[in-house]
Tab-separated table of C-alpha atoms and ligand atoms in Angstrom:
chain	number	residue	atom	x	y	z
H	25	UNK	CA	-7.757	9.391	-12.569
H	26	UNK	CA	-5.228	6.569	-12.256
H	27	UNK	CA	-3.022	7.111	-9.216
H	28	UNK	CA	-0.091	5.334	-7.571
H	29	UNK	CA	0.656	5.647	-3.841
H	30	UNK	CA	4.348	5.152	-3.250
H	31	UNK	CA	5.993	4.991	0.155
H	32	UNK	CA	7.690	2.746	2.700
H	33	UNK	CA	5.859	0.286	4.950
H	34	UNK	CA	3.813	2.212	7.486
H	35	UNK	CA	3.852	5.478	5.521
H	36	UNK	CA	0.049	5.595	5.538
H	37	UNK	CA	-0.638	4.410	1.978
H	38	UNK	CA	-3.536	2.203	3.072
H	39	UNK	CA	-4.956	4.739	5.531
H	40	UNK	CA	-4.978	7.537	2.967
H	41	UNK	CA	-5.939	5.370	-0.028
H	42	UNK	CA	-9.132	4.284	1.754
H	43	UNK	CA	-10.098	7.892	2.418
H	44	UNK	CA	-9.143	9.308	-0.975
H	45	UNK	CA	-10.887	6.422	-2.779
H	46	UNK	CA	-14.063	7.074	-0.781
H	47	UNK	CA	-13.863	10.787	-1.641
H	48	UNK	CA	-13.256	10.191	-5.374
H	49	UNK	CA	-15.515	7.126	-5.760
H	50	UNK	CA	-12.741	4.937	-7.163
H	51	UNK	CA	-11.386	1.556	-5.973
H	52	UNK	CA	-8.297	1.014	-3.827
H	53	UNK	CA	-6.112	-1.685	-5.312
H	54	UNK	CA	-3.832	-2.863	-2.524
H	55	UNK	CA	-1.588	-5.715	-3.640
H	56	UNK	CA	-0.746	-6.428	0.010
H	57	UNK	CA	-4.461	-6.814	0.902
H	58	UNK	CA	-5.027	-8.991	-2.183
H	59	UNK	CA	-2.117	-11.248	-1.231
H	60	UNK	CA	-3.278	-11.515	2.399
H	61	UNK	CA	-6.736	-12.559	1.186
H	62	UNK	CA	-5.171	-15.106	-1.182
H	63	UNK	CA	-3.163	-16.539	1.724
H	64	UNK	CA	-6.259	-16.725	3.950
H	65	UNK	CA	-8.150	-18.490	1.122
H	66	UNK	CA	-5.146	-20.783	0.446
H	67	UNK	CA	-5.225	-20.082	-3.299
H	68	UNK	CA	-2.225	-21.099	-5.482
H	69	UNK	CA	-1.112	-17.443	-5.548
H	70	UNK	CA	-1.413	-17.243	-1.768
H	71	UNK	CA	0.676	-20.375	-1.317
H	72	UNK	CA	3.373	-18.946	-3.617
H	73	UNK	CA	3.397	-15.553	-1.870
H	74	UNK	CA	3.340	-16.607	1.783
H	75	UNK	CA	7.015	-17.397	2.384
H	76	UNK	CA	8.164	-14.129	0.769
H	77	UNK	CA	5.710	-12.045	2.782
H	78	UNK	CA	6.483	-13.794	6.067
H	79	UNK	CA	10.170	-13.010	5.556
H	80	UNK	CA	9.458	-9.359	4.728
H	81	UNK	CA	10.728	-9.739	1.158
H	82	UNK	CA	8.964	-8.947	-2.100
H	83	UNK	CA	6.793	-11.455	-3.930
H	84	UNK	CA	8.294	-12.248	-7.393
H	85	UNK	CA	7.451	-9.683	-10.075
H	86	UNK	CA	5.727	-12.136	-12.425
H	87	UNK	CA	3.278	-13.243	-9.717
H	88	UNK	CA	2.282	-9.732	-8.764
H	89	UNK	CA	2.157	-8.330	-12.310
H	90	UNK	CA	-0.349	-11.013	-13.335
H	91	UNK	CA	-2.582	-10.227	-10.359
H	92	UNK	CA	-2.601	-6.497	-11.115
H	93	UNK	CA	-3.132	-7.004	-14.856
H	94	UNK	CA	-6.249	-9.040	-14.141
H	95	UNK	CA	-7.552	-6.632	-11.483
H	96	UNK	CA	-7.218	-3.574	-13.756
H	97	UNK	CA	-9.531	-5.213	-16.292
H	98	UNK	CA	-12.471	-5.157	-13.857
H	99	UNK	CA	-15.323	-2.748	-14.639
H	100	UNK	CA	-14.855	-0.707	-11.469
H	101	UNK	CA	-11.438	0.478	-12.710
H	102	UNK	CA	-12.933	2.333	-15.671
H	103	UNK	CA	-13.317	5.605	-13.710
H	104	UNK	CA	-9.852	5.377	-12.175
H	105	UNK	CA	-8.148	3.750	-9.191
H	106	UNK	CA	-5.437	4.039	-6.594
H	107	UNK	CA	-2.670	1.467	-6.746
H	108	UNK	CA	-1.527	1.032	-3.125
H	109	UNK	CA	1.739	-0.915	-2.935
H	110	UNK	CA	2.251	-1.490	-6.657
H	111	UNK	CA	4.582	-1.061	-8.470
H	112	UNK	CA	7.402	-1.832	-6.050
H	113	UNK	CA	10.275	-2.570	-8.436
H	114	UNK	CA	11.462	-1.049	-11.710
H	115	UNK	CA	10.379	-4.173	-13.705
H	116	UNK	CA	6.875	-3.831	-12.178
H	117	UNK	CA	6.759	-0.137	-13.147
H	118	UNK	CA	7.882	-0.980	-16.671
H	119	UNK	CA	5.222	-3.695	-16.973
H	120	UNK	CA	2.578	-1.233	-15.746
H	121	UNK	CA	3.546	1.201	-18.521
H	122	UNK	CA	2.352	-1.421	-20.980
H	123	UNK	CA	-1.055	-1.957	-19.377
H	124	UNK	CA	-2.183	1.380	-17.925
H	125	UNK	CA	-1.841	5.136	-18.197
H	126	UNK	CA	-0.859	6.590	-14.831
H	127	UNK	CA	-1.788	10.221	-14.184
H	128	UNK	CA	-0.124	10.885	-10.846
H	129	UNK	CA	2.255	9.246	-8.381
H	130	UNK	CA	1.933	10.393	-4.764
H	131	UNK	CA	5.003	9.689	-2.646
H	132	UNK	CA	4.267	9.661	1.097
H	133	UNK	CA	7.412	10.759	2.876
H	134	UNK	CA	7.923	9.511	6.474
H	135	UNK	CA	11.273	8.940	8.270
H	136	UNK	CA	12.179	5.347	9.219
H	137	UNK	CA	11.989	5.855	13.019
H	138	UNK	CA	8.328	6.967	12.788
H	139	UNK	CA	7.498	3.994	10.542
H	140	UNK	CA	8.589	1.453	13.164
H	141	UNK	CA	6.396	3.107	15.829
H	142	UNK	CA	3.395	3.136	13.479
H	143	UNK	CA	3.767	-0.456	12.307
H	144	UNK	CA	4.301	-1.921	15.770
H	145	UNK	CA	0.947	-0.490	16.913
H	146	UNK	CA	-1.030	-1.271	13.783
H	147	UNK	CA	-4.198	-3.388	13.902
H	148	UNK	CA	-6.044	-4.328	10.721
H	149	UNK	CA	-9.355	-5.757	9.606
H	150	UNK	CA	-8.788	-8.609	7.143
H	151	UNK	CA	-12.420	-8.443	6.037
H	152	UNK	CA	-12.759	-4.813	4.882
H	153	UNK	CA	-9.137	-3.651	4.927
H	154	UNK	CA	-9.630	-0.898	7.534
H	155	UNK	CA	-6.451	0.082	9.387
H	156	UNK	CA	-6.092	1.328	12.967
H	157	UNK	CA	-3.382	2.151	15.477
H	158	UNK	CA	-3.655	0.929	19.080
H	159	UNK	CA	-3.269	4.529	20.252
H	160	UNK	CA	-6.652	5.402	18.721
H	161	UNK	CA	-8.559	2.216	19.579
H	162	UNK	CA	-9.026	2.791	23.353
H	163	UNK	CA	-9.013	-0.972	23.941
H	164	UNK	CA	-11.534	-1.686	21.175
H	165	UNK	CA	-10.752	-5.035	19.473
H	166	UNK	CA	-13.267	-5.068	16.615
H	167	UNK	CA	-13.470	-3.126	13.354
H	168	UNK	CA	-15.476	0.109	13.592
H	169	UNK	CA	-16.561	-0.321	9.970
H	170	UNK	CA	-17.657	-3.972	9.770
H	171	UNK	CA	-17.426	-5.482	13.283
H	172	UNK	CA	-14.764	-8.098	12.429
H	173	UNK	CA	-12.110	-8.889	15.060
H	174	UNK	CA	-8.955	-6.839	14.442
H	175	UNK	CA	-5.608	-8.592	14.097
H	176	UNK	CA	-1.917	-7.761	14.070
H	177	UNK	CA	-0.363	-8.605	10.700
H	178	UNK	CA	2.124	-11.513	10.721
H	179	UNK	CA	4.722	-9.334	8.982
H	180	UNK	CA	4.458	-6.535	11.569
H	181	UNK	CA	6.962	-8.219	13.920
H	182	UNK	CA	10.085	-6.053	14.501
H	183	UNK	CA	12.583	-8.352	12.689
H	184	UNK	CA	10.338	-8.623	9.623
H	185	UNK	CA	9.698	-4.881	9.570
H	186	UNK	CA	13.440	-4.222	9.184
H	187	UNK	CA	13.551	-6.562	6.161
H	188	UNK	CA	10.569	-4.744	4.660
H	189	UNK	CA	12.268	-1.386	5.160
H	190	UNK	CA	15.440	-2.729	3.508
H	191	UNK	CA	13.399	-4.050	0.582
H	192	UNK	CA	11.809	-0.620	0.222
H	193	UNK	CA	15.091	1.273	0.207
H	194	UNK	CA	16.888	-1.108	-2.180
H	195	UNK	CA	14.101	-2.076	-4.611
H	196	UNK	CA	11.230	0.436	-4.402
H	197	UNK	CA	12.907	3.794	-3.677
H	198	UNK	CA	14.387	3.887	-7.251
H	199	UNK	CA	10.812	4.399	-8.463
H	200	UNK	CA	10.932	7.939	-7.075
H	201	UNK	CA	13.444	8.846	-9.815
H	202	UNK	CA	11.582	6.706	-12.357
H	203	UNK	CA	8.369	8.725	-11.950
H	204	UNK	CA	10.103	12.049	-11.337
H	205	UNK	CA	11.713	11.596	-14.746
H	206	UNK	CA	8.238	11.256	-16.236
H	207	UNK	CA	7.015	14.426	-14.475
H	208	UNK	CA	4.367	12.495	-12.525
H	209	UNK	CA	5.736	12.512	-8.988
H	210	UNK	CA	4.218	14.589	-6.173
H	211	UNK	CA	5.911	14.303	-2.788
H	212	UNK	CA	3.658	14.738	0.253
H	213	UNK	CA	4.829	14.996	3.868
H	214	UNK	CA	3.342	11.864	5.472
H	215	UNK	CA	3.969	12.965	9.060
H	216	UNK	CA	1.411	14.809	11.162
H	217	UNK	CA	-2.338	14.666	11.284
H	218	UNK	CA	-4.228	12.144	9.087
H	219	UNK	CA	-6.750	14.834	8.002
H	220	UNK	CA	-4.012	17.312	7.085
H	221	UNK	CA	-2.236	14.667	4.983
H	222	UNK	CA	-5.550	13.850	3.269
H	223	UNK	CA	-5.975	17.563	2.385
H	224	UNK	CA	-2.397	17.763	1.075
H	225	UNK	CA	-2.950	14.708	-1.165
H	226	UNK	CA	-6.257	16.076	-2.510
H	227	UNK	CA	-4.468	19.334	-3.314
H	228	UNK	CA	-1.751	17.653	-5.387
H	229	UNK	CA	-4.332	15.482	-7.155
H	230	UNK	CA	-6.290	18.580	-8.190
H	231	UNK	CA	-3.172	20.498	-9.293
U	30	AP5	P1	1.702	-4.118	1.933
U	30	AP5	O1	0.498	-4.632	2.597
U	30	AP5	O2	1.558	-3.207	0.787
U	30	AP5	O3	2.610	-3.475	3.049
U	30	AP5	P2	3.642	-2.234	3.008
U	30	AP5	O4	3.971	-1.603	1.743
U	30	AP5	O5	4.771	-2.735	3.808
U	30	AP5	O6	2.873	-1.085	3.614
U	30	AP5	P3	1.982	-1.156	4.852
U	30	AP5	O7	0.651	-1.703	4.508
U	30	AP5	O8	2.769	-1.815	5.951
U	30	AP5	O9	1.891	0.387	5.251
U	30	AP5	P4	0.924	1.536	4.742
U	30	AP5	O10	1.764	2.537	4.035
U	30	AP5	O11	-0.274	1.004	4.044
U	30	AP5	O12	0.517	2.167	6.138
U	30	AP5	P5	-0.876	2.134	6.939
U	30	AP5	O13	-1.844	3.069	6.300
U	30	AP5	O14	-1.283	0.751	7.205
U	30	AP5	O15	2.612	-5.349	1.475
U	30	AP5	C1	2.866	-6.428	2.348
U	30	AP5	C2	3.768	-7.444	1.668
U	30	AP5	O16	3.121	-7.957	0.495
U	30	AP5	C3	5.124	-6.930	1.183
U	30	AP5	O17	6.083	-6.933	2.203
U	30	AP5	C4	5.423	-7.924	0.057
U	30	AP5	O18	5.908	-9.136	0.581
U	30	AP5	C5	4.055	-8.185	-0.544
U	30	AP5	N1	3.750	-7.285	-1.681
U	30	AP5	C6	2.724	-6.383	-1.747
U	30	AP5	N2	2.766	-5.712	-2.910
U	30	AP5	C7	3.833	-6.199	-3.598
U	30	AP5	C8	4.406	-5.870	-4.843
U	30	AP5	N3	3.891	-4.919	-5.651
U	30	AP5	N4	5.505	-6.571	-5.236
U	30	AP5	C9	6.032	-7.550	-4.464
U	30	AP5	N5	5.556	-7.872	-3.248
U	30	AP5	C10	4.448	-7.202	-2.814
U	30	AP5	O19	-0.412	2.832	8.307
U	30	AP5	C11	0.477	2.180	9.203
U	30	AP5	C12	0.097	2.494	10.661
U	30	AP5	O20	0.289	3.886	10.902
U	30	AP5	C13	-1.373	2.195	11.010
U	30	AP5	O21	-1.446	1.728	12.332
U	30	AP5	C14	-2.052	3.565	10.895
U	30	AP5	O22	-3.187	3.657	11.720
U	30	AP5	C15	-0.934	4.504	11.330
U	30	AP5	N6	-0.971	5.812	10.667
U	30	AP5	C16	-1.282	6.083	9.359
U	30	AP5	N7	-1.195	7.406	9.115
U	30	AP5	C17	-0.807	7.985	10.293
U	30	AP5	C18	-0.526	9.332	10.689
U	30	AP5	N8	-0.627	10.360	9.826
U	30	AP5	N9	-0.129	9.566	11.959
U	30	AP5	C19	-0.030	8.532	12.848
U	30	AP5	N10	-0.287	7.230	12.549
U	30	AP5	C20	-0.663	6.966	11.286
U	31	MG	MG1	-0.917	-0.921	3.476
């Protein structure tokens, strides 16, 4: 099953994609994680993307479309995948139509005020992609999955978060109508308990 997770920054796309991917045995394709790795490795793509990400804006469509096109050709995508953070603009969604068949689009719905609280307390593992919130870490500073030191993302500063939210509302939110028009959209309440949200997503994927 080929799935898209749609939702604003901090909605829980990464948190839920990791869990659903583990349950279904399919890969999580997070364009944000791929770009952060490219920046850490100082690849040409990383160098191109850095200034846009630091400012909380979107990386140009042509850069991101090429990355996703290449990634979807890998063998592990044959059984399905979750696209986490792609597409994010109508041109990206249109390009995806030409390279993949999408079965379901899950929109995680969370109000803006909750997003800010979640993002400001987020800690991530750059090595394995695991995501935590300070409220659940009890002072722990290393990843529970791989032992790497956890970090705060550069773009999780308050001023950058507001730019990311604006980018979501102006450029990504139109994709809700785009996929609703194709009969593929399932809206899931992204507030509340992580396990309950997981169950709600599994339910819409099985429907
Ligand atoms: P990306 O990394 O995709 O960031 P994002 O979309 O802003 O989303 P986040 O990763 O911030 O949030 P999330 O929904 O994954 O939430 P999470 O699970 O971490 O992109 C970063 C940048 O890369 C973009 O700004 C852009 O520049 C660039 N980029 C990437 N893709 C692109 C594209 N296609 N086109 C152009 N540019 C692109 O959860 C957040 C926090 O909340 C965590 O602390 C978590 O523990 C906590 N949490 C999760 N669920 C719950 C819950 N139910 N209750 C309480 N807390 C919770
Ligand atoms: Mg994420």
